[in-house]
């Protein structure tokens, strides 16, 4: 019973759930022998033979997988721990390193559960908060046109239209998917455009709840994302924003499960155009250029995993941060100089961008596009494409950037956030949720060398 409890706690703390199947994957490089040695260290008085330990693990946890390498972005700390453990010959020192690695994995689980807490709060009190996660899908799975049971027979076109899907879950509300065909750079402007589209769609009568929770991957840690969120607060479209990130290499989340459903749908059905799998992203706004002259420079933006953007007592939009969600204190503290998001004018007033963002001009590689067109001509002959589908494809291939009218940035559609009555007491469900999180947060932490502090400069 002790061994089973140890394994259950360890797997719950460290495994990544693969949303594409009912499997739980251990971080790359951790072996069954590593777990056995850790168990022997933690439970010295309850020793087991190695064969007994493996039998308990295999019979009770058949859904857990071990792997030597990692499919997605690797966690630097996990890789470093693995190298140190592999090189260390002294058994006791190896056990110490394994214990430290366990605490690192415990930290990544704390970050994950912090996200779950915010997500649950938004689901339980939708008038108070809106929570969403945004991420991109593996591009190898979404080439178009896609034909069910199509094996590229002799003579078929081999060049498909490469597409890119960005998806979002607005917790307790909706799912949103956007597809482009690589006519725009996949950068912060695209992410911010998608965020803006989602907020417009989710705003009830053009009004959002006062609190916005956003979960992102680590590629969007930059001054432009913080600046745009600061603009939302400055214009009072929301009262405050919490921007959070999981630890690099530990980012499997609920959005991946939504992407897996798209993959299954592609395998089960034919899809011959972009709009059959997601909403076509036909416009991207140059928000970074629009913000550029107004926002402060950011230093060491990659270290924090949680940001809070809000207006201080002077009405200036500022940002606080925590390296990890379980940290007790926000930085800078209330008695320290604030971190301004926007630059200040000669009257010490924040400089806010004027007007609206311009359009990012779409671009395609001409040789690549010509190859797609040639390939599609072969598909028209061999893939039994309907007459209507063929007409639509030909129109698209001749003018991929066609728009019915000149788009206008929808920022002007948002209005002041909806004030809500404060709650004097928490529900039983909320209290239980917070209590469980606090128990996790009380776990021992490992202290590494402190990085240079995050900050902003004019």
Coordinates of C-alpha atoms in Angstrom, one line a residue:
X1 CA 0.0 0.0 0.0
X2 CA 2.9 2.4 0.8
X3 CA 4.6 1.7 -2.5
X4 CA 1.3 2.1 -4.5
X5 CA 0.6 5.4 -2.7
X6 CA 4.2 6.6 -3.5
X7 CA 3.8 5.7 -7.2
X8 CA 0.4 7.3 -7.5
X9 CA 1.5 10.5 -5.9
X10 CA 4.7 10.6 -8.0
X11 CA 2.8 10.0 -11.3
X12 CA 0.1 12.5 -10.5
X13 CA 2.8 15.1 -9.7
X14 CA 5.1 14.5 -12.7
X15 CA 3.3 12.9 -15.6
X16 CA 2.2 14.8 -18.7
X17 CA -1.2 13.6 -19.9
X18 CA -1.1 12.9 -23.6
X19 CA -4.5 14.3 -24.7
X20 CA -4.4 12.3 -28.0
X21 CA -4.8 9.0 -26.1
X22 CA -5.4 7.7 -22.6
X23 CA -1.7 7.6 -21.7
X24 CA 0.4 9.4 -19.0
X25 CA 4.0 10.1 -20.0
X26 CA 6.9 10.4 -17.6
X27 CA 9.4 13.2 -18.3
X28 CA 12.0 12.0 -20.8
X29 CA 15.0 10.1 -19.3
X30 CA 13.3 9.0 -16.0
X31 CA 13.5 5.2 -15.7
X32 CA 11.8 2.6 -13.5
X33 CA 15.2 2.2 -11.7
X34 CA 15.2 5.9 -10.9
X35 CA 11.8 5.5 -9.3
X36 CA 12.9 2.5 -7.3
X37 CA 16.0 4.3 -6.0
X38 CA 13.9 7.3 -5.0
X39 CA 11.5 5.0 -3.2
X40 CA 14.3 3.4 -1.3
X41 CA 15.6 6.9 -0.3
X42 CA 12.2 8.2 0.8
X43 CA 11.0 5.0 2.5
X44 CA 14.1 3.5 4.1
X45 CA 12.1 1.6 6.6
X46 CA 9.7 0.0 4.1
X47 CA 12.2 -1.6 1.7
X48 CA 11.1 -3.7 -1.2
X49 CA 12.9 -5.9 -3.6
X50 CA 13.3 -4.4 -7.1
X51 CA 11.1 -7.2 -8.6
X52 CA 8.3 -6.5 -6.2
X53 CA 8.5 -2.7 -6.9
X54 CA 8.2 -3.3 -10.7
X55 CA 5.3 -5.8 -10.2
X56 CA 3.3 -3.2 -8.2
X57 CA 4.1 -0.5 -10.8
X58 CA 3.1 -2.6 -13.9
X59 CA 0.0 -4.1 -12.4
X60 CA -1.4 -0.8 -10.9
X61 CA -0.3 1.7 -13.5
X62 CA -0.3 0.1 -17.0
X63 CA -1.3 3.5 -18.6
X64 CA 2.1 5.1 -17.6
X65 CA 4.8 5.3 -20.3
X66 CA 8.5 5.9 -20.0
X67 CA 10.5 7.3 -22.9
X68 CA 14.2 8.0 -23.5
X69 CA 13.5 11.2 -25.5
X70 CA 10.9 13.9 -25.7
X71 CA 8.7 14.6 -28.7
X72 CA 8.1 18.3 -28.0
X73 CA 10.3 21.1 -26.7
X74 CA 12.6 19.8 -24.0
X75 CA 12.9 21.1 -20.5
X76 CA 16.4 22.4 -19.9
X77 CA 16.4 21.5 -16.2
X78 CA 15.1 18.0 -16.9
X79 CA 17.9 17.5 -19.5
X80 CA 20.5 18.8 -17.1
X81 CA 19.3 16.6 -14.2
X82 CA 19.4 13.6 -16.5
X83 CA 23.0 14.3 -17.6
X84 CA 24.1 14.8 -14.0
X85 CA 22.4 11.6 -12.8
X86 CA 23.8 9.5 -15.7
X87 CA 27.3 10.7 -15.0
X88 CA 27.2 10.3 -11.2
X89 CA 28.7 7.0 -10.0
X90 CA 28.1 7.5 -6.3
X91 CA 24.8 5.9 -5.4
X92 CA 24.0 8.4 -2.6
X93 CA 24.7 11.4 -4.7
X94 CA 22.6 10.0 -7.5
X95 CA 19.7 9.7 -5.1
X96 CA 20.2 13.3 -4.0
X97 CA 20.1 14.5 -7.6
X98 CA 17.0 12.4 -8.2
X99 CA 15.3 14.0 -5.2
X100 CA 16.1 17.5 -6.5
X101 CA 14.7 16.5 -9.9
X102 CA 11.6 15.3 -8.2
X103 CA 11.2 18.7 -6.6
X104 CA 11.6 20.4 -10.0
X105 CA 8.8 18.1 -11.3
X106 CA 6.7 19.0 -8.3
X107 CA 7.2 22.7 -9.2
X108 CA 5.9 22.2 -12.7
X109 CA 2.9 20.5 -11.4
X110 CA 2.2 23.4 -9.0
X111 CA 2.3 25.7 -12.1
X112 CA -0.2 23.5 -13.8
X113 CA -2.6 23.4 -10.8
X114 CA -2.3 27.2 -10.5
X115 CA -3.7 27.4 -14.0
X116 CA -6.4 24.9 -13.1
X117 CA -7.5 27.1 -10.2
X118 CA -7.8 30.2 -12.3
X119 CA -9.6 28.2 -15.0
X120 CA -12.1 26.9 -12.4
X121 CA -12.7 30.3 -10.9
X122 CA -13.7 31.7 -14.4
X123 CA -16.0 28.7 -15.0
X124 CA -17.7 29.1 -11.6
X125 CA -18.0 32.9 -11.8
X126 CA -18.2 33.8 -15.5
X127 CA -19.5 37.4 -14.8
X128 CA -16.3 38.0 -12.7
X129 CA -13.6 36.4 -14.9
X130 CA -12.8 35.0 -18.3
X131 CA -10.1 32.4 -18.8
X132 CA -8.6 31.2 -22.1
X133 CA -5.7 29.3 -23.4
X134 CA -4.1 29.8 -26.9
X135 CA -1.7 27.5 -28.7
X136 CA -0.7 26.3 -32.2
X137 CA -1.3 22.9 -33.7
X138 CA 1.3 20.6 -35.3
X139 CA 1.5 21.8 -38.9
X140 CA 2.3 18.4 -40.3
X141 CA -1.3 17.2 -39.8
X142 CA -3.3 20.0 -41.6
X143 CA -2.2 20.1 -45.3
X144 CA -5.0 20.7 -47.7
X145 CA -6.8 19.4 -49.6
X146 CA -7.1 16.3 -47.4
X147 CA -8.9 13.3 -48.8
X148 CA -10.1 10.4 -46.8
X149 CA -8.3 7.1 -47.7
X150 CA -6.2 9.1 -50.2
X151 CA -2.8 7.5 -50.7
X152 CA -1.3 9.7 -53.5
X153 CA -1.7 7.3 -56.5
X154 CA 0.6 7.6 -59.5
X155 CA 0.1 11.0 -61.2
X156 CA -1.4 12.7 -58.1
X157 CA -0.1 16.1 -57.0
X158 CA 2.5 15.8 -54.2
X159 CA 2.5 19.4 -53.2
X160 CA -0.3 20.3 -50.7
X161 CA -1.3 23.7 -49.3
X162 CA 0.5 24.0 -46.0
X163 CA -1.8 25.4 -43.4
X164 CA -1.4 26.5 -39.8
X165 CA -4.0 26.2 -37.1
X166 CA -4.2 28.3 -33.9
X167 CA -6.8 27.3 -31.3
X168 CA -8.2 28.6 -28.1
X169 CA -10.4 27.2 -25.3
X170 CA -12.4 29.9 -23.5
X171 CA -13.2 27.8 -20.4
X172 CA -16.8 27.1 -19.7
X173 CA -17.8 29.0 -22.9
X174 CA -16.5 28.2 -26.4
X175 CA -13.7 26.9 -28.5
X176 CA -12.2 28.9 -31.4
X177 CA -9.9 27.7 -34.2
X178 CA -8.2 29.9 -36.8
X179 CA -6.4 28.6 -40.0
X180 CA -4.0 30.5 -42.2
X181 CA -1.9 29.2 -45.1
X182 CA 1.4 30.7 -44.0
X183 CA 0.7 34.1 -45.7
X184 CA 1.5 35.8 -42.4
X185 CA 4.5 35.4 -40.0
X186 CA 3.6 33.2 -37.1
X187 CA 4.6 35.8 -34.5
X188 CA 3.1 37.9 -31.7
X189 CA 1.0 39.9 -34.2
X190 CA -0.8 36.8 -35.2
X191 CA -1.3 35.7 -31.5
X192 CA -2.6 39.2 -30.6
X193 CA -4.9 39.3 -33.6
X194 CA -6.4 36.0 -32.5
X195 CA -6.7 37.1 -28.9
X196 CA -8.5 40.2 -30.1
X197 CA -10.9 38.2 -32.3
X198 CA -11.7 35.9 -29.3
X199 CA -12.3 38.8 -26.9
X200 CA -14.7 40.5 -29.5
X201 CA -16.6 37.2 -29.8
X202 CA -16.8 36.6 -26.1
X203 CA -17.7 40.2 -25.0
X204 CA -21.4 40.2 -24.0
X205 CA -23.0 43.3 -25.5
X206 CA -19.3 44.4 -26.2
X207 CA -18.4 44.1 -22.6
X208 CA -16.0 41.8 -20.9
X209 CA -15.9 40.7 -17.3
X210 CA -13.3 42.6 -15.2
X211 CA -10.7 39.9 -14.8
X212 CA -9.0 38.2 -17.8
X213 CA -6.9 35.0 -17.3
X214 CA -4.6 34.1 -20.3
X215 CA -2.5 31.0 -20.6
X216 CA 0.1 30.9 -23.3
X217 CA 3.1 29.0 -24.5
X218 CA 6.5 30.6 -23.8
X219 CA 7.0 32.0 -27.4
X220 CA 4.7 35.0 -26.5
X221 CA 6.8 36.3 -23.6
X222 CA 7.6 39.8 -24.9
X223 CA 7.0 43.5 -24.4
X224 CA 4.3 43.6 -27.1
X225 CA 2.1 41.1 -25.5
X226 CA 2.4 42.8 -22.2
X227 CA 1.9 46.2 -23.9
X228 CA -1.4 45.1 -25.6
X229 CA -2.7 43.7 -22.3
X230 CA -1.7 47.0 -20.7
X231 CA -3.7 48.8 -23.3
X232 CA -6.8 46.7 -22.6
X233 CA -6.5 47.7 -18.9
X234 CA -5.7 51.4 -19.7
X235 CA -8.8 51.6 -21.9
X236 CA -10.8 49.9 -19.1
X237 CA -11.9 47.0 -21.4
X238 CA -10.8 44.9 -18.4
X239 CA -9.8 45.7 -14.9
X240 CA -6.8 43.4 -14.7
X241 CA -5.1 40.6 -16.6
X242 CA -3.3 37.6 -15.3
X243 CA -0.9 36.2 -17.9
X244 CA 0.6 32.8 -17.1
X245 CA 3.0 30.2 -18.7
X246 CA 3.8 26.6 -17.9
X247 CA 7.5 25.6 -17.6
X248 CA 9.1 25.0 -21.0
X249 CA 9.0 21.3 -21.8
X250 CA 5.9 20.7 -19.6
X251 CA 3.2 22.3 -21.6
X252 CA 0.8 19.6 -22.6
X253 CA -2.6 20.9 -21.8
X254 CA -6.4 20.9 -22.5
X255 CA -5.9 22.7 -25.9
X256 CA -3.9 19.7 -27.2
X257 CA -6.9 17.5 -26.6
X258 CA -9.0 19.9 -28.8
X259 CA -6.3 19.7 -31.5
X260 CA -6.4 15.9 -31.3
X261 CA -10.1 15.9 -32.2
X262 CA -9.3 17.9 -35.3
X263 CA -6.7 15.3 -36.2
X264 CA -9.2 12.5 -35.8
X265 CA -11.7 14.5 -37.9
X266 CA -9.1 14.9 -40.7
X267 CA -8.5 11.1 -40.6
X268 CA -12.2 10.3 -40.8
X269 CA -13.4 12.9 -43.4
X270 CA -12.3 14.6 -46.5
X271 CA -11.5 18.3 -46.2
X272 CA -11.0 20.3 -49.3
X273 CA -10.8 23.9 -48.1
X274 CA -9.5 26.0 -45.2
X275 CA -12.9 26.8 -43.7
X276 CA -13.9 23.1 -43.3
X277 CA -11.6 22.7 -40.4
X278 CA -11.4 26.2 -38.8
X279 CA -12.2 29.9 -39.4
X280 CA -10.0 31.4 -42.0
X281 CA -7.7 34.1 -40.6
X282 CA -7.7 36.5 -43.5
X283 CA -6.4 39.6 -41.6
X284 CA -3.5 40.0 -39.1
X285 CA -3.0 43.4 -37.4
X286 CA 0.4 45.0 -37.0
X287 CA -0.1 45.5 -33.2
X288 CA 3.6 45.4 -32.4
X289 CA 4.3 48.4 -34.7
X290 CA 1.3 50.3 -33.4
X291 CA 2.5 49.8 -29.8
X292 CA 6.2 50.3 -30.5
X293 CA 6.7 54.0 -29.6
X294 CA 4.5 53.8 -26.5
X295 CA 5.8 50.8 -24.5
X296 CA 8.8 50.5 -22.2
X297 CA 11.6 48.1 -22.9
X298 CA 11.4 44.8 -21.1
X299 CA 14.4 43.0 -19.5
X300 CA 14.6 39.3 -18.5
X301 CA 11.0 38.8 -19.5
X302 CA 11.5 35.0 -19.8
X303 CA 12.0 34.2 -16.1
X304 CA 8.6 34.9 -14.6
X305 CA 5.8 32.4 -15.1
X306 CA 3.0 34.7 -13.9
X307 CA 2.2 38.4 -14.6
X308 CA -0.5 40.6 -13.3
X309 CA -1.3 43.8 -15.3
X310 CA -3.5 46.4 -13.5
X311 CA -3.9 50.1 -12.8
X312 CA -2.2 51.4 -9.6
X313 CA -3.6 54.1 -7.4
X314 CA -2.3 56.9 -9.7
X315 CA -4.1 55.4 -12.7
X316 CA -0.9 54.2 -14.3
X317 CA -1.0 50.7 -15.8
X318 CA 1.8 48.6 -14.2
X319 CA 2.9 45.0 -14.1
X320 CA 3.8 42.7 -11.2
X321 CA 5.3 39.3 -11.6
X322 CA 6.2 36.0 -9.9
X323 CA 8.9 33.7 -11.0
X324 CA 6.5 30.9 -10.0
X325 CA 2.8 31.0 -9.1
X326 CA 3.5 29.5 -5.7
X327 CA 5.8 32.4 -4.7
X328 CA 4.2 34.3 -1.8
X329 CA 5.2 37.8 -2.8
X330 CA 4.5 39.7 -6.0
X331 CA 7.4 41.8 -7.4
X332 CA 7.9 44.6 -7.3
X333 CA 6.3 44.9 -3.8
X334 CA 4.0 47.7 -2.9
X335 CA 6.9 49.7 -1.3
X336 CA 9.2 49.3 -4.4
X337 CA 9.2 51.5 -7.6
X338 CA 6.4 50.3 -10.0
X339 CA 7.2 48.8 -13.4
X340 CA 5.5 51.0 -15.9
X341 CA 4.2 49.4 -19.1
X342 CA 3.9 52.6 -21.0
X343 CA 6.5 55.4 -21.5
X344 CA 5.8 58.7 -19.7
X345 CA 5.5 62.2 -21.3
X346 CA 6.8 65.5 -19.8
X347 CA 3.9 65.6 -17.4
X348 CA 4.6 62.1 -16.2
X349 CA 1.4 60.8 -18.0
X350 CA 1.5 57.4 -19.7
X351 CA 1.8 57.6 -23.5
X352 CA -0.9 55.5 -25.1
X353 CA -0.9 54.5 -28.8
X354 CA -3.3 56.4 -30.9
X355 CA -5.6 55.3 -33.7
X356 CA -5.8 51.7 -34.7
X357 CA -3.2 49.1 -35.9
X358 CA -2.6 48.8 -39.6
X359 CA -2.8 45.5 -41.6
X360 CA 0.1 43.1 -41.9
X361 CA 0.5 42.6 -45.7
X362 CA 0.2 38.9 -46.7
X363 CA 3.0 37.4 -48.7
X364 CA 3.5 34.1 -50.4
X365 CA 6.6 32.5 -52.0
X366 CA 5.8 32.7 -55.7
X367 CA 7.7 29.5 -56.7
X368 CA 6.1 27.6 -53.8
X369 CA 2.6 28.9 -54.8
X370 CA 3.1 27.9 -58.4
X371 CA 4.0 24.4 -57.4
X372 CA 0.8 24.2 -55.3
X373 CA -1.2 25.3 -58.3
X374 CA 0.4 22.7 -60.6
X375 CA -0.2 20.0 -58.0
X376 CA -3.8 20.9 -57.6
X377 CA -4.4 20.5 -61.4
X378 CA -3.4 16.9 -61.0
X379 CA -5.7 16.5 -58.0
X380 CA -8.6 17.9 -60.0
X381 CA -8.2 15.0 -62.4
X382 CA -7.6 12.1 -60.0
X383 CA -9.4 13.0 -56.7
X384 CA -13.0 13.3 -58.0
X385 CA -13.2 16.9 -56.9
X386 CA -16.7 18.2 -57.4
X387 CA -17.3 21.0 -59.9
X388 CA -18.2 23.5 -57.2
X389 CA -15.1 22.6 -55.1
X390 CA -12.9 22.9 -58.2
X391 CA -14.3 26.4 -59.1
X392 CA -13.7 27.6 -55.5
X393 CA -10.2 26.3 -55.5
X394 CA -9.4 27.9 -58.8
X395 CA -10.7 31.2 -57.6
X396 CA -8.6 30.9 -54.4
X397 CA -5.4 29.9 -56.2
X398 CA -5.7 32.8 -58.6
X399 CA -6.3 35.4 -55.9
X400 CA -5.5 34.0 -52.4
X401 CA -5.6 37.5 -50.8
X402 CA -9.1 38.5 -52.0
X403 CA -11.2 40.3 -49.5
X404 CA -14.8 41.4 -49.9
X405 CA -14.2 44.8 -48.2
X406 CA -11.4 46.7 -46.5
X407 CA -11.1 45.4 -42.9
X408 CA -11.2 47.7 -39.9
X409 CA -9.5 46.7 -36.6
X410 CA -12.3 45.7 -34.2
X411 CA -10.7 47.3 -31.2
X412 CA -13.3 50.0 -31.3
X413 CA -16.1 47.4 -30.6
X414 CA -15.0 46.8 -27.0
X415 CA -16.5 48.9 -24.3
X416 CA -15.8 49.5 -20.6
X417 CA -15.8 46.2 -18.7
X418 CA -18.9 45.1 -16.8
X419 CA -18.7 45.8 -13.1
X420 CA -19.9 42.9 -10.9
X421 CA -21.0 42.7 -7.4
X422 CA -18.3 41.4 -5.1
X423 CA -18.8 38.1 -3.3
X424 CA -18.4 38.2 0.5
X425 CA -18.0 34.5 0.8
X426 CA -16.6 31.7 -1.3
X427 CA -18.7 28.6 -2.3
X428 CA -17.8 25.2 -0.9
X429 CA -16.5 24.2 -4.3
X430 CA -14.2 27.2 -4.5
X431 CA -12.9 26.7 -0.9
X432 CA -12.1 23.1 -1.7
X433 CA -10.3 24.1 -4.8
X434 CA -8.2 26.8 -3.1
X435 CA -7.4 24.4 -0.1
X436 CA -6.1 21.7 -2.5
X437 CA -3.9 24.3 -4.2
X438 CA -2.5 25.6 -1.0
X439 CA -1.5 22.1 0.0
X440 CA 0.4 21.7 -3.2
X441 CA 2.1 25.1 -2.7
X442 CA 3.4 24.1 0.7
X443 CA 5.7 21.5 -0.9
X444 CA 9.4 22.1 -0.4
X445 CA 11.0 24.2 -3.1
X446 CA 14.5 24.0 -4.5
X447 CA 16.5 27.3 -4.6
X448 CA 18.7 27.8 -7.6
X449 CA 20.9 30.8 -8.4
X450 CA 18.6 33.9 -8.7
X451 CA 18.4 35.3 -12.2
X452 CA 18.8 39.0 -12.9
X453 CA 15.5 40.6 -11.9
X454 CA 12.8 41.2 -14.5
X455 CA 12.3 44.8 -15.2
X456 CA 11.3 47.5 -17.7
X457 CA 13.0 50.6 -18.9
X458 CA 11.9 53.7 -20.8

